[in-house]
Coordinates of C-alpha atoms in Angstrom, one line a residue:
M28 CA 3.1 0.7 30.0
M29 CA 3.1 -2.0 27.3
P30 CA 4.0 -1.0 23.7
L31 CA 1.3 0.5 21.6
T32 CA -0.3 -1.9 19.1
I33 CA -2.6 -1.5 16.1
R34 CA -5.4 -4.0 15.7
I35 CA -6.0 -4.7 12.0
G36 CA -9.7 -4.9 11.3
K37 CA -9.2 -6.2 7.8
M38 CA -6.4 -6.4 5.3
R39 CA -6.8 -7.3 1.6
T40 CA -3.7 -7.7 -0.5
K41 CA -3.4 -8.0 -4.3
T42 CA -0.1 -9.4 -5.7
M43 CA 0.2 -7.3 -8.9
S44 CA 2.3 -4.5 -7.5
K45 CA 2.9 -2.5 -4.4
G46 CA 0.7 0.2 -5.8
N47 CA -2.3 -2.1 -5.7
I48 CA -2.0 -3.0 -2.1
K49 CA -5.2 -2.4 -0.2
V50 CA -4.9 -1.5 3.5
A51 CA -8.5 -1.1 4.6
G52 CA -9.6 -1.3 8.1
L53 CA -6.9 0.0 10.4
V54 CA -7.8 0.6 14.0
L55 CA -5.5 3.2 15.5
G56 CA -4.6 4.0 19.0
M57 CA -5.1 0.6 20.8
V58 CA -3.1 1.0 24.0
F59 CA -2.9 -1.4 26.9
L60 CA -2.2 0.2 30.3
T61 CA -0.6 -1.6 33.2
A62 CA -2.4 0.8 35.6
C63 CA -5.0 3.5 35.2
S64 CA -6.1 4.5 38.7
G65 CA -5.4 4.1 42.3
K66 CA -6.7 1.0 44.2
S67 CA -7.8 1.1 47.8
G68 CA -6.8 4.7 48.1
Q69 CA -3.3 4.2 46.7
K70 CA -1.9 6.2 43.7
V71 CA -0.1 4.4 40.9
S72 CA 3.1 5.7 39.3
T73 CA 2.6 8.8 37.3
A74 CA 4.9 7.4 34.6
E75 CA 2.7 4.3 34.3
E76 CA -0.4 6.4 33.8
I77 CA 0.7 9.0 31.3
S78 CA 3.5 7.7 29.1
I79 CA 2.8 7.0 25.4
T80 CA 5.1 4.4 24.0
T81 CA 6.6 5.5 20.7
A82 CA 7.9 3.3 17.9
E83 CA 11.4 4.3 18.8
E84 CA 10.9 3.0 22.3
S85 CA 8.9 -0.2 21.5
G86 CA 11.0 -1.2 18.5
D87 CA 8.7 -0.5 15.5
Y88 CA 5.2 0.4 14.3
S89 CA 2.9 -2.5 13.4
E90 CA 2.9 -3.9 9.9
G91 CA -0.5 -2.4 9.2
V92 CA 0.7 1.1 10.1
K93 CA 3.9 0.7 8.0
L94 CA 1.8 -0.6 5.0
A95 CA -0.4 2.5 5.4
K96 CA 2.6 4.8 5.3
E97 CA 3.9 3.0 2.3
K98 CA 0.7 3.6 0.4
V99 CA 0.6 7.3 1.3
E100 CA 4.2 7.7 0.1
E101 CA 3.5 6.0 -3.2
K102 CA 0.5 8.3 -3.8
D103 CA 1.3 10.7 -6.8
G104 CA 0.1 14.1 -5.5
E105 CA -2.0 15.2 -2.6
V106 CA -3.7 12.5 -0.4
N107 CA -7.4 13.0 -0.2
I108 CA -8.5 12.6 3.4
I109 CA -12.0 12.7 4.9
S110 CA -12.7 13.1 8.6
T111 CA -16.2 12.0 9.7
S112 CA -16.2 13.4 13.3
P113 CA -15.4 16.7 15.0
A114 CA -12.9 15.0 17.4
V115 CA -11.0 13.4 14.5
T116 CA -11.1 16.7 12.5
E117 CA -9.5 18.5 15.5
I118 CA -6.7 16.0 15.5
C119 CA -6.2 16.6 11.7
E120 CA -6.0 20.3 12.3
K121 CA -3.4 19.9 15.0
L122 CA -1.4 17.7 12.6
N123 CA -1.7 20.2 9.8
L124 CA -3.4 17.7 7.5
S125 CA -5.4 18.8 4.5
L126 CA -8.9 17.5 4.2
V127 CA -11.4 17.2 1.3
G128 CA -14.3 16.4 3.6
V129 CA -15.4 17.0 7.2
A130 CA -18.3 16.1 9.4
E131 CA -20.9 18.7 10.2
S132 CA -22.3 19.2 13.8
S133 CA -24.6 21.7 15.4
L134 CA -22.6 21.3 18.6
Y135 CA -19.1 22.1 17.4
E136 CA -17.6 24.7 15.1
I137 CA -15.6 23.5 12.1
P138 CA -12.0 24.7 12.5
E139 CA -11.4 27.8 10.4
V140 CA -8.9 26.1 8.2
Y141 CA -11.6 23.7 7.0
E142 CA -14.5 26.2 6.7
D143 CA -14.6 25.9 2.9
V144 CA -14.2 22.1 2.9
T145 CA -17.2 19.9 1.8
T146 CA -19.3 18.6 4.6
V147 CA -20.2 14.9 4.5
G148 CA -23.0 14.6 7.0
T149 CA -22.9 13.9 10.7
S150 CA -20.6 11.5 12.6
M151 CA -23.4 9.1 13.2
S152 CA -24.7 9.2 9.7
P153 CA -22.2 10.3 7.1
D154 CA -23.5 10.7 3.5
M155 CA -21.8 7.9 1.6
E156 CA -22.8 9.5 -1.8
I157 CA -21.0 12.7 -1.0
I158 CA -18.0 10.8 0.4
G159 CA -17.8 8.7 -2.7
S160 CA -17.9 11.8 -4.9
L161 CA -14.8 13.2 -3.2
N162 CA -12.7 10.2 -4.3
P163 CA -11.1 9.8 -0.9
D164 CA -7.8 7.9 -0.4
W165 CA -8.4 7.7 3.3
I166 CA -11.5 8.0 5.6
L167 CA -10.8 8.7 9.3
S168 CA -13.6 7.9 11.7
P169 CA -13.9 7.4 15.5
L170 CA -13.4 3.8 16.8
S171 CA -16.7 3.9 18.7
L172 CA -18.6 3.9 15.3
Q173 CA -16.6 1.1 13.7
S174 CA -19.4 -1.5 13.7
D175 CA -21.8 0.9 12.1
L176 CA -19.5 2.5 9.5
E177 CA -17.1 -0.3 8.4
P178 CA -19.7 -2.2 6.3
K179 CA -20.4 1.1 4.4
Y180 CA -16.8 1.8 3.8
E181 CA -16.3 -1.7 2.4
E182 CA -18.4 -0.6 -0.6
L183 CA -16.0 2.1 -1.5
D184 CA -12.6 1.9 -3.3
T185 CA -10.7 3.5 -0.5
D186 CA -8.8 2.8 2.7
W187 CA -9.9 3.8 6.2
A188 CA -8.8 4.0 9.8
F189 CA -10.8 4.1 13.0
V190 CA -9.2 6.5 15.4
N191 CA -9.3 5.7 19.2
V192 CA -10.7 8.8 20.8
N193 CA -12.2 6.8 23.7
S194 CA -9.4 7.9 26.0
L195 CA -6.6 10.4 26.2
Q196 CA -4.0 7.6 25.9
G197 CA -5.8 6.3 22.8
M198 CA -6.0 9.7 21.2
Y199 CA -2.4 10.4 21.6
T200 CA -1.3 7.0 20.4
S201 CA -3.5 7.6 17.4
I202 CA -1.8 11.0 16.9
L203 CA 1.6 9.3 16.8
E204 CA 0.4 6.8 14.3
L205 CA -1.3 9.3 12.1
G206 CA 1.8 11.5 12.2
Y207 CA 3.9 8.5 11.1
I208 CA 1.5 7.5 8.3
F209 CA 1.0 11.1 6.9
D210 CA 4.5 12.5 7.4
R211 CA 3.6 14.7 10.4
E212 CA 5.9 13.1 12.9
K213 CA 7.3 16.4 14.1
E214 CA 3.8 17.8 14.8
A215 CA 2.7 14.5 16.5
E216 CA 5.7 14.3 18.8
A217 CA 5.3 18.0 19.9
L218 CA 1.6 17.3 20.8
V219 CA 2.6 14.2 22.8
K220 CA 5.3 16.1 24.6
D221 CA 2.8 18.8 25.6
Y222 CA 0.4 16.1 26.9
E223 CA 3.1 14.2 28.9
D224 CA 4.5 17.4 30.4
F225 CA 1.1 18.6 31.5
L226 CA 0.1 15.3 33.1
E227 CA 3.4 14.9 34.9
S228 CA 2.9 18.2 36.5
Y229 CA -0.8 17.8 37.1
Q230 CA -0.7 14.3 38.7
A231 CA 2.3 15.2 40.9
K232 CA -0.1 17.5 42.8
N233 CA -2.1 14.6 44.1
D234 CA 0.6 11.9 44.5
D235 CA 0.1 11.8 48.3
E236 CA -3.7 12.2 48.3
E237 CA -6.1 9.3 48.8
S238 CA -8.2 8.5 45.8
P239 CA -11.8 9.7 46.2
K240 CA -14.6 7.3 45.2
V241 CA -16.5 8.8 42.3
L242 CA -19.9 8.1 40.8
I243 CA -20.5 9.6 37.3
L244 CA -24.0 10.1 35.9
M245 CA -24.2 10.8 32.2
G246 CA -27.5 12.6 31.5
L247 CA -29.9 12.5 28.6
P248 CA -33.1 14.6 28.6
G249 CA -35.4 12.5 30.8
S250 CA -32.9 9.8 31.9
Y251 CA -29.3 9.1 32.8
V252 CA -26.8 6.2 32.8
I253 CA -23.6 5.4 34.7
A254 CA -20.3 6.4 33.0
T255 CA -17.6 3.7 33.7
P256 CA -13.8 4.1 33.2
E257 CA -14.4 2.9 29.6
S258 CA -16.0 6.2 28.8
Y259 CA -14.0 9.4 28.1
V260 CA -15.3 11.2 31.2
G261 CA -14.5 8.1 33.2
N262 CA -11.0 8.1 31.7
L263 CA -10.5 11.7 32.8
V264 CA -11.6 10.9 36.3
E265 CA -9.1 8.1 36.5
I266 CA -6.3 10.3 35.2
A267 CA -7.3 12.9 37.8
G268 CA -6.8 10.2 40.5
G269 CA -10.4 9.3 41.2
E270 CA -11.6 5.8 41.7
N271 CA -14.7 5.0 39.7
V272 CA -17.2 3.1 41.8
Y273 CA -18.2 1.1 38.7
E274 CA -14.7 0.2 37.5
G275 CA -14.3 -3.3 36.0
E276 CA -17.3 -2.9 33.7
E277 CA -16.7 -3.7 30.0
D278 CA -19.2 -1.1 28.6
A279 CA -18.6 2.6 28.7
F280 CA -22.2 3.2 30.0
I281 CA -24.4 1.0 32.1
S282 CA -27.9 1.2 33.6
V283 CA -28.0 0.7 37.4
N284 CA -30.7 1.4 40.0
T285 CA -30.1 4.0 42.7
E286 CA -30.2 1.3 45.4
D287 CA -27.1 -0.3 43.9
M288 CA -25.4 3.1 43.6
K289 CA -26.1 3.7 47.3
T290 CA -24.2 0.6 48.2
K291 CA -21.1 2.0 46.5
E292 CA -21.3 5.1 48.7
P293 CA -19.3 7.5 46.5
D294 CA -17.4 10.4 48.0
V295 CA -18.2 12.6 45.0
I296 CA -21.0 12.5 42.4
L297 CA -20.3 14.1 39.0
L298 CA -23.1 15.0 36.5
A299 CA -22.3 15.1 32.8
A300 CA -24.4 15.6 29.7
H301 CA -24.5 13.6 26.5
A302 CA -26.2 16.4 24.7
L303 CA -28.6 19.3 25.4
P304 CA -26.8 20.4 28.6
D305 CA -29.5 22.9 29.7
E306 CA -32.2 20.3 29.5
V307 CA -30.1 17.7 31.2
S308 CA -29.2 20.2 34.0
E309 CA -32.9 20.7 34.7
M310 CA -33.5 17.0 34.6
F311 CA -30.8 16.3 37.2
E312 CA -32.1 19.2 39.4
E313 CA -35.6 17.6 39.4
E314 CA -34.2 14.1 40.0
F315 CA -32.2 15.1 43.1
A316 CA -35.1 17.2 44.4
T317 CA -37.8 14.6 44.0
N318 CA -36.1 11.2 44.4
D319 CA -35.7 10.9 48.2
I320 CA -33.0 8.2 48.0
W321 CA -30.4 10.8 47.0
Q322 CA -30.7 12.5 50.3
H323 CA -29.2 9.4 51.9
F324 CA -26.0 9.6 49.9
E325 CA -23.1 11.0 51.9
A326 CA -21.9 12.9 48.8
V327 CA -25.2 14.7 48.7
Q328 CA -25.2 15.4 52.4
N329 CA -21.7 16.7 52.1
N330 CA -22.5 18.9 49.1
Q331 CA -20.1 16.9 46.9
V332 CA -22.3 16.8 43.8
Y333 CA -21.0 18.8 40.8
E334 CA -22.1 19.5 37.2
L335 CA -19.3 19.1 34.7
T336 CA -18.8 21.8 32.1
Y337 CA -20.3 20.5 28.9
D338 CA -17.7 22.0 26.5
Y339 CA -14.9 20.2 28.4
F340 CA -16.4 16.7 29.0
G341 CA -17.6 15.5 25.6
M342 CA -18.1 11.9 24.4
S343 CA -14.7 11.8 22.7
A344 CA -11.2 12.7 23.8
N345 CA -10.3 16.2 22.7
F346 CA -7.8 19.0 23.4
E347 CA -9.9 20.5 26.1
Y348 CA -8.5 17.9 28.5
Q349 CA -6.4 20.4 30.4
N350 CA -9.4 22.5 31.3
A351 CA -11.3 19.3 32.2
L352 CA -8.6 18.0 34.5
E353 CA -8.2 21.3 36.2
E354 CA -11.9 21.4 36.8
L355 CA -11.8 17.9 38.3
Q356 CA -9.0 18.9 40.6
G357 CA -11.3 21.3 42.4
Y358 CA -14.1 18.7 42.6
L359 CA -12.2 15.6 43.6
Y360 CA -9.9 17.2 46.2
S361 CA -12.1 20.1 47.4
N362 CA -11.9 18.7 51.0
E363 CA -8.2 17.9 50.9
E364 CA -6.9 21.4 51.2

């Protein structure tokens, strides 16, 4: 595992005084893994897969993170923080951070501690007028929406950070960095310890097993795409020891025809839903019943096609990962016992 790093999207500095330093544009949780999954049926070291490198181990936090912490410490009074996604809000709750604004969603319940907090629109389309009226010191948003949201944030007199919730490793690296910035290091380190302890025990169960080849279909009502290891569900499959048949792709989701999928001959096919899980389930049922090519897949012939629980396998990393990985255990190694 290489040390964690923070990529600075932008930094503006004024020379009048430390209090006027502008941080703007932190990207949190950028991790570089030496190994993520088994190759050719071989498992990689558990320690390489799960360890999150802390500042104490790597030498120090980046200058961007230290500058952000400095600004927070110089703030006279409570720091006004807005979270623009349910996944980031959940992290804030675990870190015991106070928020002045949270994202609304029809799919997720706002944590009880934030029930009376002002809502600022959806993750995909936050209401910038409401956000501006709350006078935020910091806006926390998911990294996946950086290109859409950063130009809007540049119009505000505030700082912001994009949190990596594309993977578990990214989420927990972000947790450590947020804990450092907002004086929640004790909470962050406890969360990371729980994560590492669980994964060490979980992955030890499969150390001697061969990695099954896995095809992940991410469904939308009426269509589907392939989920690669760059997606969160793909990340979970790798952590569970599966070998994604479309590893090596740069994008989280790709479009591929079924003929190409057949050439990969996966051992297991997993069905996930981007949204509207009931409709997606019906769509997959019809697809496998009416498209004859699926009957030629060994995974279908061997009854190794599984629908993933929607609440566990979202688009962003979250704290349901233990339930998700336990579910994958039964699917990926159902023939190994």
